[in-house]
GROMACS .gro file of C-alpha atoms in nm:
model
  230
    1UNK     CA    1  -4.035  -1.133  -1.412
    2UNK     CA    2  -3.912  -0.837  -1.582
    3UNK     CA    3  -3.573  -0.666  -1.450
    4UNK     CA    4  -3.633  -0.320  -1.276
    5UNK     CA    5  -3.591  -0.077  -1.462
    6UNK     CA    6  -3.199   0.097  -1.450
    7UNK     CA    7  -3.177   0.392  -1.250
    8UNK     CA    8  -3.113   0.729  -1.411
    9UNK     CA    9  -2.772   0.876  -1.328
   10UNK     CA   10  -2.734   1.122  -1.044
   11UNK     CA   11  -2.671   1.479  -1.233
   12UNK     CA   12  -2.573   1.791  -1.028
   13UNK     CA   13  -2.826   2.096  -1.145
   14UNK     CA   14  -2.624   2.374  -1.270
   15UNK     CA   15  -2.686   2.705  -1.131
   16UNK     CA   16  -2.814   3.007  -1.388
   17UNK     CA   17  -2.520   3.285  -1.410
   18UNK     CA   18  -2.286   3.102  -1.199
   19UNK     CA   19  -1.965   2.938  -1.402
   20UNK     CA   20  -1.934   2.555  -1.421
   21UNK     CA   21  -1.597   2.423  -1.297
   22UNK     CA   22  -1.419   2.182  -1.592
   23UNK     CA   23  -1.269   1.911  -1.594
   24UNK     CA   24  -0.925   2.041  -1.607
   25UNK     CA   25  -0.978   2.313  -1.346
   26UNK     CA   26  -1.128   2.007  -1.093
   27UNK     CA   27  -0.810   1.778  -1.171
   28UNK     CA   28  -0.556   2.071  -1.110
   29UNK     CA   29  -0.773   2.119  -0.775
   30UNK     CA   30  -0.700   1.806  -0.668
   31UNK     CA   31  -0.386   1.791  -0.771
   32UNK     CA   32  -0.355   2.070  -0.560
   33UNK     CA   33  -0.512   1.936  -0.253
   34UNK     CA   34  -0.289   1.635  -0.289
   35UNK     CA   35   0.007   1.830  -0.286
   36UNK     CA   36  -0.050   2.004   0.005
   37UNK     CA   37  -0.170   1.702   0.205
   38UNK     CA   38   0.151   1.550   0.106
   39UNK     CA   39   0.353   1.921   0.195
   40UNK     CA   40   0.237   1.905   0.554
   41UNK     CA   41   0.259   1.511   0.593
   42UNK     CA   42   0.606   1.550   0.452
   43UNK     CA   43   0.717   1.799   0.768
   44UNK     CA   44   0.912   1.547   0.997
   45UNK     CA   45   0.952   1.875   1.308
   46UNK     CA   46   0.811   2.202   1.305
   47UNK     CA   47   0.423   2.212   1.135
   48UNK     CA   48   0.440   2.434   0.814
   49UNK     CA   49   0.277   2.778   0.836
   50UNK     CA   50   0.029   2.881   0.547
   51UNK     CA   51   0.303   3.091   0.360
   52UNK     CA   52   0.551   2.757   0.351
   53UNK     CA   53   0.265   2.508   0.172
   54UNK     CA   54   0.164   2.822  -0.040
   55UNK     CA   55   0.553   2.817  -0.154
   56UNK     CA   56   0.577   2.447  -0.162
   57UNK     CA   57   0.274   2.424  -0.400
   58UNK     CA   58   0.310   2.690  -0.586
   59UNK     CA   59   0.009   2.874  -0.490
   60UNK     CA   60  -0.125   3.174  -0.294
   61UNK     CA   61  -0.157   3.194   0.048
   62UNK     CA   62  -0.621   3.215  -0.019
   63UNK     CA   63  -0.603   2.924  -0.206
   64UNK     CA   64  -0.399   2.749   0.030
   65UNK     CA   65  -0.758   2.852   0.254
   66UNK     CA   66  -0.957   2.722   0.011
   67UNK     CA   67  -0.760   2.391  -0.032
   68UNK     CA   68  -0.745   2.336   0.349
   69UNK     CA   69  -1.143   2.363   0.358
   70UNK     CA   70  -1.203   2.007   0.235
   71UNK     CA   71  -0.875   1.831   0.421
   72UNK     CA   72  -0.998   2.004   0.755
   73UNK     CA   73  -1.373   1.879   0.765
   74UNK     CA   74  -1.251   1.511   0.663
   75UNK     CA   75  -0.966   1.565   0.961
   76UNK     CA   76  -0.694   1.491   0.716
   77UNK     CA   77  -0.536   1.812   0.871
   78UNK     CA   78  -0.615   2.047   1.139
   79UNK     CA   79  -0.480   2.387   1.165
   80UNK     CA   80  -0.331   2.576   1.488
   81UNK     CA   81  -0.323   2.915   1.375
   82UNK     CA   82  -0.127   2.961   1.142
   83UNK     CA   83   0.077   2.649   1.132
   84UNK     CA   84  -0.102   2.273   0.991
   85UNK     CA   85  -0.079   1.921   1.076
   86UNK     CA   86  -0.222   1.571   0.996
   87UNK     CA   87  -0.561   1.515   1.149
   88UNK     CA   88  -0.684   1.193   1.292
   89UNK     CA   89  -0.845   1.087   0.981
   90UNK     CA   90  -0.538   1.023   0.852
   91UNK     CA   91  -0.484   0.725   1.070
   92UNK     CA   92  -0.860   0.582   1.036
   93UNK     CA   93  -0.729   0.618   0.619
   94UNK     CA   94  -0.403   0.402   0.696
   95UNK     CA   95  -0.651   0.188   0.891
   96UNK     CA   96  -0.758   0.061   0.609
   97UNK     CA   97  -0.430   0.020   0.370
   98UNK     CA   98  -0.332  -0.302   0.489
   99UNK     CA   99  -0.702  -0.519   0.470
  100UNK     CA  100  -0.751  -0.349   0.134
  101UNK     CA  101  -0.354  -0.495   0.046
  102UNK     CA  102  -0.453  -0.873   0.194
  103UNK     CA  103  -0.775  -0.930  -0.005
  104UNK     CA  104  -0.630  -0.761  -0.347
  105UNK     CA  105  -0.328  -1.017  -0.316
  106UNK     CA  106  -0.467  -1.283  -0.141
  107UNK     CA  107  -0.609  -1.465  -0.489
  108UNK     CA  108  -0.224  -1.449  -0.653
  109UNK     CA  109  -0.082  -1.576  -0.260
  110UNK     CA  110  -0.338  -1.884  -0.305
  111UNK     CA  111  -0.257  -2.043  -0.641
  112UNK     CA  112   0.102  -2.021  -0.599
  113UNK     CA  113   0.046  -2.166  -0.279
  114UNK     CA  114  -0.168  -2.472  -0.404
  115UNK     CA  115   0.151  -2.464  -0.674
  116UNK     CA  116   0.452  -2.538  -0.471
  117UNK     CA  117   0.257  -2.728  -0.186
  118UNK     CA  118   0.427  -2.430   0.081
  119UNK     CA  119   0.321  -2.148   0.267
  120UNK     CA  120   0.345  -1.816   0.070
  121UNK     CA  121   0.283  -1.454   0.220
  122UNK     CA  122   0.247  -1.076   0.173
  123UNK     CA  123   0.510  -0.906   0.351
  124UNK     CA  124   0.571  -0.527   0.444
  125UNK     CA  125   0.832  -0.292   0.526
  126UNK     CA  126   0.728  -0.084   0.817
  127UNK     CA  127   1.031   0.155   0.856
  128UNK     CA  128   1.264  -0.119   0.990
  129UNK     CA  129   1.052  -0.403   1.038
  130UNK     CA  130   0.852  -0.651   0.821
  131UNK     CA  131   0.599  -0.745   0.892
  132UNK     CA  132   0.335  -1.033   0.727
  133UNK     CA  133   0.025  -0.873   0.628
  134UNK     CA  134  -0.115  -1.196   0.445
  135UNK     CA  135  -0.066  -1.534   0.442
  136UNK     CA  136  -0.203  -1.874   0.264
  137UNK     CA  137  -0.171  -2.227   0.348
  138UNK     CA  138  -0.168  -2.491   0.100
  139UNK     CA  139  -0.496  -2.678   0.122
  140UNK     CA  140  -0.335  -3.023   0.024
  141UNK     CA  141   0.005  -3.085   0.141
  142UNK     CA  142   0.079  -3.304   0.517
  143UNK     CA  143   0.255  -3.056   0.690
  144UNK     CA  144   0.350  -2.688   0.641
  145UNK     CA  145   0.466  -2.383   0.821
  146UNK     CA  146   0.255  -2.182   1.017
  147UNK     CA  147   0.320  -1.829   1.000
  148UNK     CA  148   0.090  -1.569   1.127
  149UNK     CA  149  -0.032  -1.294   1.022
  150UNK     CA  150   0.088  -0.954   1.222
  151UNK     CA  151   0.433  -1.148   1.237
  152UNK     CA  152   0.707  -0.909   1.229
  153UNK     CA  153   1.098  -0.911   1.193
  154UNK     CA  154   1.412  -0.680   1.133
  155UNK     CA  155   1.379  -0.593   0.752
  156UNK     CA  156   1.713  -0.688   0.708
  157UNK     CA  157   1.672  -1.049   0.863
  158UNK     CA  158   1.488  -1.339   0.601
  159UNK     CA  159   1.445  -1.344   0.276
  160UNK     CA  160   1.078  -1.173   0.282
  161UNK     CA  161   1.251  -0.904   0.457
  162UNK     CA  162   1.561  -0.846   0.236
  163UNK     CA  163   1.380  -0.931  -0.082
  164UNK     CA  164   1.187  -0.569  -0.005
  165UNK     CA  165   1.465  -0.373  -0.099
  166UNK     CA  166   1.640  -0.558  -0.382
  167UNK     CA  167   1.763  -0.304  -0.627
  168UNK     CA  168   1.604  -0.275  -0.969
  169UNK     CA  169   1.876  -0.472  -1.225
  170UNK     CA  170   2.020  -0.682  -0.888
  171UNK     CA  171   1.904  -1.012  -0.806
  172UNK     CA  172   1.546  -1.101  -0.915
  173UNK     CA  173   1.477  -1.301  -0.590
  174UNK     CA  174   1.633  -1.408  -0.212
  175UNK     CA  175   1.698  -1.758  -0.094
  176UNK     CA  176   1.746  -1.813   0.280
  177UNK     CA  177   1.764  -2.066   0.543
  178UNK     CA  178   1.709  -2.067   0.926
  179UNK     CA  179   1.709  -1.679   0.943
  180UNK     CA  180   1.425  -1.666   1.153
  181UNK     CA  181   1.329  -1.995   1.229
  182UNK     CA  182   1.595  -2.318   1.275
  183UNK     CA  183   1.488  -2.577   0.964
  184UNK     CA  184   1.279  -2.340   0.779
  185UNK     CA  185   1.401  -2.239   0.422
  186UNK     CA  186   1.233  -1.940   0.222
  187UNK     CA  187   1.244  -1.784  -0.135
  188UNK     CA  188   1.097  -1.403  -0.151
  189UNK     CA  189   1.063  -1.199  -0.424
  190UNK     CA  190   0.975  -0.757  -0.453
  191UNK     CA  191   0.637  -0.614  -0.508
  192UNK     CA  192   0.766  -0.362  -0.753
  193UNK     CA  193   0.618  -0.067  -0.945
  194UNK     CA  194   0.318   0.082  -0.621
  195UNK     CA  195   0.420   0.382  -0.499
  196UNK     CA  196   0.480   0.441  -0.154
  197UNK     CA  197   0.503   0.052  -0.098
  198UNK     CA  198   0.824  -0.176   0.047
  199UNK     CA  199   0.679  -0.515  -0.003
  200UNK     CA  200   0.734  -0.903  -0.102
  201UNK     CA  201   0.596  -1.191  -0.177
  202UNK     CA  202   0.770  -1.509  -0.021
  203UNK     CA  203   0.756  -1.868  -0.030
  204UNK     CA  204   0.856  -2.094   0.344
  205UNK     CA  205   0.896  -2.477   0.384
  206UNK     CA  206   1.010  -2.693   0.589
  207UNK     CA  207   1.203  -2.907   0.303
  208UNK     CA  208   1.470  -2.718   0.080
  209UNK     CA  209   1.345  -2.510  -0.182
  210UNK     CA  210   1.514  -2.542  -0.489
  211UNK     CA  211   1.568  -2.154  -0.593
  212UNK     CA  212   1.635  -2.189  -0.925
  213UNK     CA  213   1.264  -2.360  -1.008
  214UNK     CA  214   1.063  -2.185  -0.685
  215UNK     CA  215   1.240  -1.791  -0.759
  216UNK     CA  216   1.074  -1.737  -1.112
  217UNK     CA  217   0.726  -1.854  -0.924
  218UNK     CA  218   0.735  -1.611  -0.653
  219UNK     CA  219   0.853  -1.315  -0.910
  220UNK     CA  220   0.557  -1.383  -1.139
  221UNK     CA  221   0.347  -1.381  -0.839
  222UNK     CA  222   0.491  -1.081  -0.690
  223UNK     CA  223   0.413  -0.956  -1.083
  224UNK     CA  224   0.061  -1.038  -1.041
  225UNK     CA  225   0.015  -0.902  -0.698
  226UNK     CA  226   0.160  -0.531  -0.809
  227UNK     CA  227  -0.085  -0.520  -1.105
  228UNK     CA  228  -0.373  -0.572  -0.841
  229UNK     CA  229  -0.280  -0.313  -0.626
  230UNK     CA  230  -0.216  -0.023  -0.885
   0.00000   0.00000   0.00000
């Protein structure tokens, strides 16, 4: 049977007399409209007023009207007279940040796992907590931890936790032992190089890990899962 035939590409019809937008006038647009969803997100106490995001992007106060035309009917922002906040489609948008995270990793978080015969996870930094956002169980291996997913802990506590915010040029990787559970040892490692993201990759056992062999596993994996997420 013969394949069906490919579709012909979706074209928008010009209009006669009426100038076509580029492409460098529909980037700096939405460069724009980034900028000013990030202005008003970015406002920890009083909402900014129209004239503040026109300064803080660099525009004038109409196209600040224009911009806010497109946030407003996708309720990324809602206005109250003059002043603007988030809208509730922000929150359906972070909705869907963390499944998005847990399937894009969850291939790198499986091999190493069938690697070291131990459980390995995606953990991230909510403000001061971590919390698990993936995990993988080795398929072939007696026993193993059980850690679930939704698990959360001080960020400071565990190696997931305090592997988050390892300076760039300080150590590669964080050993720990018992920090959150009594016989459990652990080897995490940062997600670096995805903006806006605290996050680690970690290995837990219930045998020692030996740091030296497990740590340049776990840093290549946390490697791997930052190219999938850019």
């Amino acid at each position: 049977m013969a394949p069906p035939p490919t579709p012909e590409p979706i074209r928008t019809p010009l209009v006669p007399g009426e100038p076509q937008p580029s492409t460098k006038e529909s980037s700096l647009t939405l460069e724009r409209g980034l900028s000013l969803l990030q202005a008003v997100a970015e406002s920890e106490s009083e909402a900014p007023t129209i004239s503040d995001l026109a300064a803080t992007v660099g525009v004038s106060r109409a196209a600040v009207y224009r911009l806010l035309g497109p946030l407003q009917s996708r309720g990324l922002v809602r206005r109250e007279g003059s002043k603007v906040r988030l809208g509730l489609g922000v929150l359906w948008l972070a909705g869907r940040v963390l499944p998005q995270l847990r399937v894009a990793s969850l291939p790198s978080l499986r091999a190493l796992a069938e690697r070291v015969g131990a459980t390995v996870h995606l953990t991230v930094a909510d403000g001061s907590e971590a919390q698990a956002v993936a995990v993988v169980e080795p398929s072939w291996t007696s026993y193993h931890v059980s850690y679930r997913v939704g698990s959360r802990h001080p960020v400071q506590r565990g190696a997931a936790g305090r592997a988050v915010d390892l300076p760039p040029g300080g150590p590669r990787w964080v050993a720990s032992s018992g920090d959150l559970q009594p016989g459990a040892f652990a080897v995490a490692a940062p997600v670096r190089g995805v903006p806006g993201l605290r996050a680690s990759v970690g290995v837990v056992a219930l045998q020692p890990l030996a740091p030296e062999e497990v740590g340049p596993l776990v840093l290549e994996t946390a490697e791997s899962v930052a190219e999938a997420l850019r």
